[in-house]
Amino acid sequence: MPGIIKNIVKNILPVAATVFLLLVLLFSVGLKNTTAPVSEEIIEETTESDTSKVEEPEPDLALSEEEIITDEDEEEPLENLMVPFDVENTYSYCKNPKCLIDENKENIVYSFDFTNGIPRSDDDNVYLFEFSTYEDDETEGKKAIQIASKAKEVSIEVPYEERYLFSRFAPAVKYEGEYILLENAKYVMNPEALAYNTCDYFSPDSKKGILLDANTIDKPELYDLNVKRAVYNIPLSFIIGETENESVPTIEYEYNGETYEFDGFMCGGFDSLISYLTQQGIHTTIIILNDWNKEHPEIIHPKARKRTGRSQYYAFNTEEEEGVRLMEATAMFLAERYSGGSEYGLVNDWIIANEVNQQKIWNYMDTKDIDYYTESFERSFRTFYNAIKSNYSNAKVYYSIDHDFNDNYGNNGRFFNGKEFLYKFNEYADKGGNYDWSLSIHPYPNPLSKVKFWKGSFDKTENAGVLTPMNLSSVTDIMKKTEFLNNKGEVRDIGITELGFSSGAGEKLQAAAFAYCYYIVENNEYICSFLMNRQTDDAGALKSGLRLGIYNYDYSPKYIKKVFTNVDGENRDELINEMLEVIGAGSLEEALSWAE
């Protein structure tokens, strides 16, 4: 009887109706094999000529005892959903975890489902923990930042704080006095929700681009090339710290309650460059490089602070709070400055570090452990990604691998294979919450001085030793796999952001190699850009015999200038015929088939 009363009160809101139905129900319960009672209103509506007969109400107007007792909206008692806690498989309970910034930009909402039962624990609570980049997923000594009650579907809200953009979050239950995590800690998965720039992504009508020579800004050596895309480097030692030029003040930047200093003079140079490219309608890519920084070594990983003669750039610090906070502040400073909200210009694409599978030279860390190395890099990459996307929602953020795809022959002391790094990165990215990272490749011929890259045989599977323009399918077939798709179920952006051919064996051969490579990329639906290395011959590369520029070191043009300028133009048939003659193909279709 109490259950009946409870359900009536819940479902019949008007007080008078509730009291009346309760009396009727009490009466009906005592009867067996009778229909539902008839209300007085129905009796009153009966005509005088029909007073001897009372019609039964329509079935949908009457509530049987069973219908009254059953409340479809009432949740199943929590106790009925409980299952024993399997401490060996603690991650088996939490399904569909999401960590999102709400539409009002006021809260972080962590949600998940208990689809395999709710584990019994010391109480009926779920505890949410926060972890910084430099912390492991360990609850010992930490306090939960929020508590929620157990339910089939759990949603936990936490007021947004600035540092949370780079934090990881995980739910836990208390079991035998200890907090046990139910899932890998997840980052905020929609940093773009915070962005002030939500403009569409700018994609030029050509995949052609160049590694820029800043000395040619606003000069014929640049605008004569009909450039659609440009890439440039920002070494962090150039901008972190006080200004050395007294004529330009130091920039003081507030982040997370601290003040960080950036070189106003050097930043002014990058401001001029990026704003010029933006004004010219040139799609701009910036590469963030963590070069040796004697003034601020804290931004360099503890295992990378031994300066070596070979190492050009160094791994980011993801293990110490001071270095991590400086990395976060730097990422936010650059992202805010170059997301199109000011006179400083817009960066469309960002590349974080360089050829990161080459841990001895281009992203130095003294380790052979690819898991340790990749997890650390992914955390630093995610820091820059979240900073960038929280300012310009449609920016693309890349990391790059070189052409050494499977050819270290098991010796991680030399370098990590690009393929293995790619798989490991995807694993750790998914572990922290899938997001829209992009991939940059540098498919140079092997050796680098080889210009006739189309000569020889090529393994076009993912087991290929070296990536070249002739076997791009070795990487694109991997990126098409379900487990590699982005969080929208799409194949990620893949760009060739560094590739060039030396003129040492002849300028027409260099030009033909560039043209052939460009048409291969133009024909490939999965490769979104080809940024040539480089606009002007580099002194360092010249020592190695590599003459990769469109211009010689003295800025005199090479034959490739004409080809580069017109390769994507209306009158390209003449260039194609010249190219076919050099590479020995009867038609462009035949040449392209070689690379399929």
Coordinates of N, CA and C in Angstrom, one line a residue, residues 355-573:
E355 N 60.9 16.4 -36.9 CA 61.4 15.0 -37.1 C 61.6 14.3 -35.8
V356 N 60.5 14.2 -35.1 CA 60.6 13.8 -33.7 C 61.0 12.3 -33.5
N357 N 60.9 11.5 -34.6 CA 61.5 10.1 -34.4 C 63.0 10.1 -34.4
Q358 N 63.6 11.2 -34.7 CA 65.1 11.4 -34.7 C 65.5 12.0 -33.3
Q359 N 65.4 11.1 -32.3 CA 65.6 11.7 -30.9 C 67.1 12.0 -30.6
K360 N 68.0 11.7 -31.5 CA 69.4 12.0 -31.2 C 69.8 13.4 -31.8
I361 N 69.1 13.8 -32.8 CA 69.5 15.0 -33.5 C 68.4 16.1 -33.4
W362 N 67.2 15.8 -33.8 CA 66.2 16.9 -34.1 C 65.2 17.1 -32.9
N363 N 65.2 16.2 -31.9 CA 64.4 16.4 -30.7 C 65.0 15.6 -29.6
Y364 N 66.2 16.0 -29.2 CA 67.1 15.2 -28.4 C 66.5 14.8 -27.1
M365 N 66.6 13.5 -26.7 CA 66.4 13.0 -25.4 C 67.3 11.8 -25.3
D366 N 68.0 11.7 -24.2 CA 68.9 10.6 -24.0 C 68.1 9.4 -23.5
T367 N 67.5 8.7 -24.4 CA 66.7 7.5 -24.1 C 66.6 6.6 -25.3
K368 N 66.5 5.3 -25.1 CA 66.2 4.3 -26.1 C 64.7 3.8 -25.9
D369 N 64.1 4.2 -24.9 CA 62.7 3.7 -24.6 C 61.7 4.5 -25.4
I370 N 61.1 3.9 -26.4 CA 60.2 4.7 -27.3 C 58.9 5.0 -26.6
D371 N 58.5 4.2 -25.6 CA 57.3 4.4 -24.9 C 57.4 5.7 -24.0
Y372 N 58.5 5.7 -23.3 CA 58.8 6.8 -22.4 C 58.9 8.1 -23.2
Y373 N 59.6 8.0 -24.3 CA 59.9 9.2 -25.2 C 58.6 9.7 -25.8
T374 N 57.8 8.8 -26.4 CA 56.6 9.2 -27.1 C 55.6 9.7 -26.2
E375 N 55.4 9.1 -25.0 CA 54.4 9.6 -24.0 C 54.8 11.1 -23.6
S376 N 56.1 11.3 -23.4 CA 56.5 12.6 -23.0 C 56.3 13.6 -24.2
F377 N 56.6 13.2 -25.4 CA 56.4 14.2 -26.5 C 54.9 14.4 -26.7
E378 N 54.1 13.4 -26.6 CA 52.6 13.6 -26.8 C 52.1 14.6 -25.8
R379 N 52.5 14.5 -24.6 CA 52.1 15.5 -23.6 C 52.5 16.9 -23.9
S380 N 53.7 17.1 -24.4 CA 54.1 18.5 -24.8 C 53.4 18.9 -26.1
F381 N 53.1 18.0 -27.0 CA 52.4 18.3 -28.2 C 51.0 18.7 -27.8
R382 N 50.3 18.0 -26.9 CA 49.0 18.3 -26.5 C 48.9 19.7 -25.8
T383 N 50.0 20.1 -25.1 CA 50.0 21.4 -24.5 C 49.9 22.5 -25.6
F384 N 50.7 22.4 -26.6 CA 50.6 23.4 -27.7 C 49.3 23.3 -28.5
Y385 N 48.8 22.0 -28.7 CA 47.6 21.9 -29.4 C 46.4 22.5 -28.7
N386 N 46.3 22.3 -27.4 CA 45.2 22.9 -26.6 C 45.3 24.4 -26.6
A387 N 46.5 24.9 -26.5 CA 46.7 26.4 -26.5 C 46.3 27.0 -27.8
I388 N 46.7 26.3 -28.9 CA 46.4 26.9 -30.2 C 44.9 26.8 -30.5
K389 N 44.3 25.6 -30.3 CA 42.9 25.4 -30.6 C 42.0 26.3 -29.7
S390 N 42.4 26.6 -28.5 CA 41.6 27.4 -27.6 C 41.6 28.9 -28.0
N391 N 42.4 29.2 -29.0 CA 42.5 30.6 -29.6 C 41.9 30.7 -31.0
Y392 N 42.3 29.7 -31.8 CA 41.8 29.7 -33.2 C 41.3 28.3 -33.4
S393 N 40.0 28.1 -33.4 CA 39.3 26.8 -33.4 C 39.7 25.9 -34.6
N394 N 40.0 26.5 -35.7 CA 40.2 25.7 -36.9 C 41.6 25.6 -37.4
A395 N 42.5 26.0 -36.5 CA 43.9 25.9 -36.8 C 44.3 24.4 -36.9
K396 N 45.3 24.1 -37.7 CA 45.8 22.7 -37.8 C 47.1 22.6 -37.0
V397 N 47.3 21.5 -36.3 CA 48.5 21.4 -35.5 C 49.2 20.0 -35.8
Y398 N 50.4 20.1 -36.3 CA 51.1 18.9 -36.8 C 52.4 18.5 -35.9
Y399 N 52.8 17.3 -36.1 CA 54.2 16.9 -35.7 C 54.8 16.3 -36.9
S400 N 56.1 16.2 -37.0 CA 56.7 15.7 -38.2 C 57.6 14.5 -37.9
I401 N 57.7 13.6 -38.9 CA 58.6 12.5 -38.9 C 59.4 12.6 -40.2
D402 N 60.6 12.0 -40.2 CA 61.4 12.0 -41.4 C 61.2 10.8 -42.2
H403 N 62.1 10.5 -43.2 CA 61.9 9.4 -44.1 C 62.3 8.0 -43.6
D404 N 62.9 8.0 -42.4 CA 63.4 6.7 -41.9 C 62.2 6.0 -41.2
F405 N 61.5 5.2 -42.1 CA 60.2 4.6 -41.7 C 60.4 3.3 -40.9
N406 N 61.3 2.4 -41.4 CA 61.5 1.1 -40.8 C 62.9 0.7 -40.9
D407 N 63.9 1.6 -40.9 CA 65.2 1.2 -41.3 C 66.2 1.4 -40.2
N408 N 65.8 1.4 -38.9 CA 66.9 1.4 -37.8 C 67.3 0.0 -37.4
Y409 N 66.7 -1.0 -38.0 CA 67.1 -2.4 -37.8 C 67.1 -2.8 -36.3
G410 N 66.1 -2.2 -35.6 CA 66.0 -2.6 -34.2 C 67.0 -1.9 -33.3
N411 N 67.7 -0.9 -33.8 CA 68.6 -0.1 -32.9 C 68.0 1.3 -32.6
N412 N 67.3 1.3 -31.5 CA 66.7 2.6 -31.1 C 67.7 3.6 -30.6
G413 N 68.9 3.1 -30.4 CA 70.0 4.1 -30.0 C 70.4 5.0 -31.2
R414 N 70.1 4.6 -32.4 CA 70.3 5.5 -33.6 C 69.2 6.5 -33.7
F415 N 68.0 5.9 -33.9 CA 66.7 6.7 -34.0 C 65.6 5.8 -33.9
F416 N 64.4 6.3 -33.7 CA 63.2 5.5 -33.7 C 62.6 5.5 -35.1
N417 N 62.1 4.3 -35.5 CA 61.5 4.2 -36.8 C 60.2 5.1 -36.8
G418 N 60.0 5.8 -37.9 CA 58.9 6.6 -38.1 C 57.6 5.9 -37.9
K419 N 57.5 4.7 -38.5 CA 56.3 3.9 -38.4 C 56.0 3.6 -36.9
E420 N 57.0 3.1 -36.2 CA 56.7 2.7 -34.8 C 56.3 4.0 -34.0
F421 N 57.0 5.1 -34.2 CA 56.6 6.3 -33.5 C 55.2 6.7 -33.8
L422 N 54.8 6.6 -35.0 CA 53.5 6.9 -35.5 C 52.4 6.1 -34.7
Y423 N 52.6 4.8 -34.6 CA 51.7 4.0 -33.9 C 51.7 4.3 -32.4
K424 N 52.9 4.5 -31.8 CA 53.0 4.8 -30.4 C 52.3 6.2 -30.1
F425 N 52.5 7.2 -30.9 CA 51.9 8.5 -30.7 C 50.4 8.3 -30.7
N426 N 49.9 7.6 -31.7 CA 48.4 7.4 -31.8 C 47.9 6.7 -30.5
E427 N 48.6 5.8 -30.0 CA 48.2 5.1 -28.8 C 48.1 6.0 -27.6
Y428 N 49.1 6.8 -27.4 CA 49.1 7.7 -26.3 C 48.1 8.9 -26.5
A429 N 47.9 9.3 -27.7 CA 46.9 10.4 -28.0 C 45.5 9.8 -27.7
D430 N 45.2 8.6 -28.0 CA 43.9 8.0 -27.8 C 43.7 7.8 -26.3
K431 N 44.8 7.4 -25.6 CA 44.8 7.2 -24.2 C 44.3 8.5 -23.4
G432 N 44.8 9.6 -23.9 CA 44.4 10.9 -23.2 C 43.2 11.5 -23.8
G433 N 42.5 10.8 -24.7 CA 41.3 11.4 -25.4 C 41.6 11.8 -26.8
N434 N 41.0 11.1 -27.8 CA 41.3 11.4 -29.2 C 41.1 12.8 -29.5
Y435 N 41.9 13.3 -30.4 CA 41.8 14.7 -30.8 C 42.3 14.9 -32.2
D436 N 42.3 16.1 -32.8 CA 42.5 16.2 -34.2 C 43.9 16.6 -34.6
W437 N 44.9 15.8 -34.1 CA 46.3 16.1 -34.5 C 46.5 15.8 -36.0
S438 N 47.5 16.4 -36.6 CA 47.8 16.2 -38.0 C 49.3 15.7 -38.1
L439 N 49.6 15.1 -39.3 CA 50.9 14.5 -39.5 C 51.7 15.2 -40.6
S440 N 52.9 15.6 -40.3 CA 53.8 16.1 -41.4 C 54.9 15.0 -41.7
I441 N 55.2 14.9 -42.9 CA 56.2 13.9 -43.3 C 57.3 14.6 -44.2
H442 N 58.5 14.0 -44.2 CA 59.6 14.5 -44.9 C 60.2 13.4 -45.8
P443 N 59.5 13.1 -46.9 CA 59.9 11.9 -47.7 C 61.0 12.1 -48.7
Y444 N 62.2 12.4 -48.1 CA 63.3 12.6 -49.0 C 63.8 11.3 -49.6
P445 N 64.4 11.4 -50.8 CA 65.0 10.2 -51.3 C 66.2 9.8 -50.4
N446 N 66.6 8.5 -50.6 CA 67.7 8.0 -49.8 C 68.8 7.6 -50.7
P447 N 70.0 8.2 -50.7 CA 70.4 9.3 -49.8 C 69.8 10.7 -50.2
L448 N 70.0 11.6 -49.3 CA 69.3 12.9 -49.5 C 69.7 13.6 -50.8
S449 N 70.9 13.3 -51.3 CA 71.4 13.9 -52.5 C 70.9 13.3 -53.8
K450 N 70.1 12.2 -53.6 CA 69.5 11.5 -54.8 C 68.4 12.4 -55.4
V451 N 68.5 12.8 -56.6 CA 67.5 13.6 -57.2 C 66.5 12.8 -58.1
K452 N 67.0 11.7 -58.7 CA 66.2 10.9 -59.5 C 65.5 9.9 -58.6
F453 N 64.6 10.4 -57.8 CA 63.9 9.6 -56.8 C 63.0 8.5 -57.4
W454 N 62.7 8.6 -58.6 CA 61.8 7.7 -59.3 C 62.5 6.4 -59.8
K455 N 63.8 6.4 -59.7 CA 64.6 5.2 -60.1 C 64.7 4.2 -59.0
G456 N 64.5 2.9 -59.4 CA 64.6 1.9 -58.4 C 63.3 1.2 -58.1
S457 N 63.2 0.3 -57.2 CA 62.0 -0.3 -56.8 C 61.6 0.2 -55.4
F458 N 60.3 0.1 -55.1 CA 59.8 0.7 -53.8 C 58.8 -0.2 -53.2
D459 N 59.0 -0.4 -51.9 CA 58.0 -1.1 -51.1 C 56.9 -0.1 -50.7
K460 N 55.7 -0.4 -51.2 CA 54.6 0.5 -51.0 C 53.7 0.1 -49.9
T461 N 54.2 -0.8 -49.0 CA 53.4 -1.2 -47.8 C 53.9 -0.5 -46.6
E462 N 53.3 -0.7 -45.5 CA 53.7 0.0 -44.3 C 55.0 -0.5 -43.7
N463 N 55.5 -1.6 -44.4 CA 56.8 -2.1 -44.0 C 58.0 -1.5 -44.7
A464 N 57.7 -0.5 -45.5 CA 58.8 0.1 -46.3 C 59.9 0.6 -45.4
G465 N 61.1 0.5 -45.9 CA 62.3 1.0 -45.1 C 62.3 2.5 -45.0
V466 N 62.1 3.1 -46.2 CA 62.2 4.6 -46.3 C 61.0 5.1 -47.1
L467 N 60.5 6.3 -46.6 CA 59.4 7.0 -47.3 C 60.0 7.9 -48.4
T468 N 59.5 7.8 -49.6 CA 59.9 8.7 -50.7 C 58.6 9.2 -51.3
P469 N 58.7 10.1 -52.3 CA 57.5 10.5 -53.1 C 56.8 9.3 -53.8
M470 N 57.6 8.2 -54.0 CA 57.1 7.1 -54.8 C 56.3 6.1 -54.0
N471 N 56.3 6.2 -52.7 CA 55.6 5.2 -51.8 C 54.8 5.9 -50.7
L472 N 54.2 7.0 -51.0 CA 53.4 7.7 -50.0 C 52.3 6.9 -49.4
S473 N 51.9 5.8 -50.2 CA 50.8 4.9 -49.6 C 51.3 4.2 -48.4
S474 N 52.6 4.1 -48.2 CA 53.1 3.4 -47.0 C 52.6 4.1 -45.7
V475 N 52.4 5.4 -45.8 CA 51.9 6.1 -44.6 C 50.5 6.4 -44.7
T476 N 50.0 6.7 -45.9 CA 48.5 7.1 -46.0 C 47.6 5.8 -45.8
D477 N 48.1 4.6 -46.1 CA 47.3 3.4 -45.8 C 47.2 3.2 -44.3
I478 N 48.2 3.6 -43.5 CA 48.1 3.5 -42.1 C 47.1 4.6 -41.6
M479 N 47.2 5.8 -42.1 CA 46.3 6.8 -41.6 C 44.9 6.7 -42.0
K480 N 44.6 5.8 -42.9 CA 43.2 5.5 -43.3 C 42.6 4.4 -42.4
K481 N 43.4 3.8 -41.5 CA 42.9 2.8 -40.6 C 41.9 3.4 -39.6
T482 N 40.9 2.6 -39.2 CA 39.9 3.1 -38.3 C 40.5 3.7 -37.0
E483 N 41.5 3.0 -36.4 CA 42.1 3.4 -35.2 C 42.9 4.7 -35.3
F484 N 43.2 5.2 -36.5 CA 44.0 6.4 -36.8 C 43.1 7.6 -37.1
L485 N 41.8 7.4 -37.3 CA 40.9 8.5 -37.7 C 40.8 9.5 -36.6
N486 N 40.5 10.7 -36.9 CA 40.3 11.7 -35.9 C 39.0 11.6 -35.2
N487 N 38.7 12.5 -34.3 CA 37.5 12.3 -33.4 C 36.2 12.6 -34.2
K488 N 36.3 12.9 -35.5 CA 35.1 13.1 -36.3 C 35.0 11.9 -37.3
G489 N 35.9 10.9 -37.1 CA 35.9 9.8 -38.0 C 36.5 10.0 -39.4
E490 N 37.4 11.0 -39.5 CA 37.9 11.4 -40.8 C 39.4 11.1 -40.8
V491 N 40.0 10.9 -42.0 CA 41.4 10.8 -42.2 C 42.1 12.1 -41.8
R492 N 43.1 12.0 -41.0 CA 43.8 13.3 -40.6 C 44.5 14.0 -41.7
D493 N 44.7 15.3 -41.5 CA 45.6 16.0 -42.5 C 47.0 15.5 -42.5
I494 N 47.5 15.3 -43.7 CA 48.9 14.9 -43.9 C 49.6 15.9 -44.8
G495 N 50.7 16.5 -44.4 CA 51.3 17.4 -45.2 C 52.8 17.1 -45.4
I496 N 53.3 17.3 -46.6 CA 54.8 17.3 -46.8 C 55.3 18.7 -46.5
T497 N 55.9 18.9 -45.4 CA 56.3 20.2 -45.0 C 57.8 20.4 -45.1
E498 N 58.5 19.5 -45.6 CA 59.9 19.6 -45.9 C 60.4 18.6 -46.9
L499 N 60.8 19.0 -48.1 CA 61.3 18.1 -49.1 C 61.9 18.9 -50.2
G500 N 63.1 18.6 -50.6 CA 63.8 19.4 -51.6 C 64.7 18.5 -52.4
F501 N 65.2 19.0 -53.5 CA 66.1 18.3 -54.4 C 67.2 19.2 -54.8
S502 N 68.4 18.6 -54.8 CA 69.6 19.4 -55.0 C 69.9 19.7 -56.5
S503 N 70.4 20.9 -56.7 CA 70.7 21.3 -58.1 C 72.2 20.9 -58.4
G504 N 72.8 20.2 -57.5 CA 74.2 19.8 -57.8 C 74.4 19.0 -59.0
A505 N 73.4 18.1 -59.3 CA 73.6 17.3 -60.5 C 73.0 17.9 -61.8
G506 N 72.6 19.2 -61.7 CA 72.0 19.9 -62.8 C 70.7 20.6 -62.4
E507 N 70.6 21.8 -62.9 CA 69.4 22.6 -62.5 C 68.1 22.1 -63.2
K508 N 68.2 21.6 -64.4 CA 67.0 21.1 -65.1 C 66.5 19.8 -64.4
L509 N 67.5 19.0 -64.0 CA 67.1 17.8 -63.3 C 66.4 18.1 -61.9
Q510 N 66.9 19.1 -61.2 CA 66.3 19.6 -60.0 C 64.9 20.0 -60.3
A511 N 64.7 20.8 -61.3 CA 63.4 21.4 -61.7 C 62.4 20.2 -62.0
A512 N 62.9 19.2 -62.8 CA 62.0 18.1 -63.2 C 61.6 17.3 -62.0
A513 N 62.5 17.1 -61.0 CA 62.2 16.3 -59.8 C 61.2 17.1 -59.0
F514 N 61.3 18.4 -58.9 CA 60.3 19.1 -58.1 C 58.9 19.0 -58.8
A515 N 58.9 19.2 -60.1 CA 57.6 19.2 -60.8 C 56.9 17.8 -60.7
Y516 N 57.7 16.8 -60.9 CA 57.1 15.4 -60.8 C 56.6 15.2 -59.4
C517 N 57.3 15.6 -58.4 CA 56.9 15.4 -57.0 C 55.6 16.3 -56.7
Y518 N 55.6 17.5 -57.3 CA 54.4 18.3 -57.1 C 53.1 17.6 -57.7
Y519 N 53.3 17.1 -58.9 CA 52.1 16.5 -59.5 C 51.7 15.2 -58.8
I520 N 52.6 14.5 -58.2 CA 52.3 13.3 -57.4 C 51.4 13.8 -56.2
V521 N 51.9 14.8 -55.6 CA 51.1 15.3 -54.4 C 49.8 15.9 -54.8
E522 N 49.8 16.7 -55.9 CA 48.5 17.2 -56.4 C 47.5 16.2 -56.6
N523 N 47.9 15.0 -57.1 CA 47.0 13.9 -57.4 C 46.6 13.0 -56.3
N524 N 47.3 13.3 -55.1 CA 47.0 12.4 -53.9 C 46.0 13.1 -53.0
E525 N 44.9 12.5 -52.8 CA 43.8 13.1 -52.0 C 44.1 13.2 -50.6
Y526 N 45.1 12.5 -50.1 CA 45.4 12.5 -48.7 C 46.5 13.4 -48.3
I527 N 47.3 13.9 -49.2 CA 48.4 14.9 -48.9 C 47.9 16.3 -49.3
C528 N 47.9 17.1 -48.2 CA 47.3 18.5 -48.4 C 48.3 19.6 -48.8
S529 N 49.6 19.3 -48.7 CA 50.5 20.4 -49.0 C 51.9 19.8 -49.4
F530 N 52.7 20.6 -50.1 CA 54.0 20.2 -50.5 C 54.8 21.5 -50.3
L531 N 55.5 21.7 -49.2 CA 56.3 22.8 -48.9 C 57.8 22.5 -49.1
M532 N 58.3 23.2 -50.2 CA 59.6 22.8 -50.7 C 60.7 23.4 -49.8
N533 N 61.8 22.6 -49.5 CA 63.0 23.1 -48.9 C 64.0 23.4 -49.9
R534 N 64.3 24.6 -50.2 CA 64.0 25.8 -49.6 C 64.0 26.9 -50.6
Q535 N 63.8 28.2 -50.2 CA 63.8 29.3 -51.1 C 65.2 29.7 -51.6
T536 N 66.1 29.7 -50.6 CA 67.5 30.1 -50.9 C 68.5 29.1 -50.4
D537 N 69.5 28.8 -51.1 CA 70.6 27.8 -50.6 C 71.0 28.2 -49.2
D538 N 71.2 27.2 -48.4 CA 71.6 27.4 -47.0 C 73.1 27.1 -46.9
A539 N 73.8 27.9 -46.1 CA 75.3 27.7 -46.0 C 75.6 26.4 -45.4
G540 N 74.8 26.0 -44.3 CA 75.1 24.7 -43.7 C 74.9 23.5 -44.6
A541 N 73.8 23.6 -45.4 CA 73.5 22.5 -46.3 C 74.5 22.4 -47.5
L542 N 75.0 23.6 -47.9 CA 76.0 23.6 -48.9 C 77.3 22.8 -48.5
K543 N 77.6 22.9 -47.2 CA 78.8 22.1 -46.8 C 78.6 20.6 -46.9
S544 N 77.3 20.2 -47.0 CA 77.0 18.8 -47.1 C 76.7 18.5 -48.6
G545 N 76.9 19.4 -49.5 CA 76.7 19.2 -50.9 C 75.3 19.3 -51.3
L546 N 74.4 19.9 -50.5 CA 73.0 20.0 -50.9 C 72.7 21.4 -51.3
R547 N 72.3 21.5 -52.5 CA 71.9 22.9 -53.1 C 70.4 22.8 -53.4
L548 N 69.6 23.0 -52.3 CA 68.2 22.8 -52.4 C 67.4 24.0 -52.8
G549 N 68.0 25.2 -52.9 CA 67.2 26.4 -53.0 C 66.7 26.6 -54.4
I550 N 65.7 27.5 -54.5 CA 65.3 28.1 -55.8 C 66.3 29.1 -56.3
Y551 N 66.9 29.8 -55.3 CA 67.9 30.8 -55.5 C 69.2 30.2 -55.0
N552 N 70.3 30.6 -55.7 CA 71.6 30.3 -55.2 C 71.9 31.2 -53.9
Y553 N 73.0 30.9 -53.2 CA 73.3 31.6 -52.0 C 73.4 33.1 -52.2
D554 N 73.8 33.5 -53.4 CA 73.9 35.0 -53.8 C 72.6 35.6 -54.3
Y555 N 71.5 34.8 -54.3 CA 70.2 35.2 -54.7 C 70.0 35.2 -56.2
S556 N 71.0 34.7 -57.0 CA 70.7 34.5 -58.4 C 69.8 33.3 -58.6
P557 N 68.8 33.5 -59.5 CA 67.8 32.4 -59.7 C 68.4 31.2 -60.4
K558 N 67.8 30.0 -60.1 CA 68.1 28.8 -60.8 C 67.0 28.5 -61.8
Y559 N 67.2 27.5 -62.6 CA 66.2 27.1 -63.6 C 64.8 26.8 -63.0
I560 N 64.9 26.2 -61.8 CA 63.7 25.8 -61.1 C 62.8 26.9 -60.8
K561 N 63.2 28.2 -60.8 CA 62.4 29.3 -60.5 C 61.2 29.4 -61.4
K562 N 61.5 29.2 -62.7 CA 60.4 29.2 -63.7 C 59.4 28.1 -63.4
V563 N 59.9 26.9 -63.1 CA 59.1 25.7 -62.9 C 58.2 25.9 -61.6
F564 N 58.9 26.3 -60.6 CA 58.1 26.5 -59.3 C 57.0 27.5 -59.5
T565 N 57.3 28.6 -60.2 CA 56.3 29.7 -60.3 C 55.1 29.2 -61.1
N566 N 55.3 28.4 -62.1 CA 54.2 28.1 -63.0 C 53.7 26.6 -62.9
V567 N 54.2 25.9 -62.0 CA 53.8 24.4 -61.9 C 52.3 24.3 -61.7
D568 N 51.7 25.2 -61.0 CA 50.3 25.1 -60.7 C 49.5 26.1 -61.5
G569 N 50.1 26.7 -62.6 CA 49.4 27.7 -63.4 C 48.7 27.1 -64.5
E570 N 48.0 28.0 -65.3 CA 47.2 27.6 -66.4 C 48.1 27.0 -67.6
N571 N 49.3 27.6 -67.7 CA 50.1 27.2 -68.9 C 51.2 26.2 -68.4
R572 N 50.8 25.1 -67.8 CA 51.8 24.2 -67.3 C 52.1 23.0 -68.2
D573 N 51.4 23.0 -69.4 CA 51.6 21.9 -70.3 C 53.1 21.8 -70.7

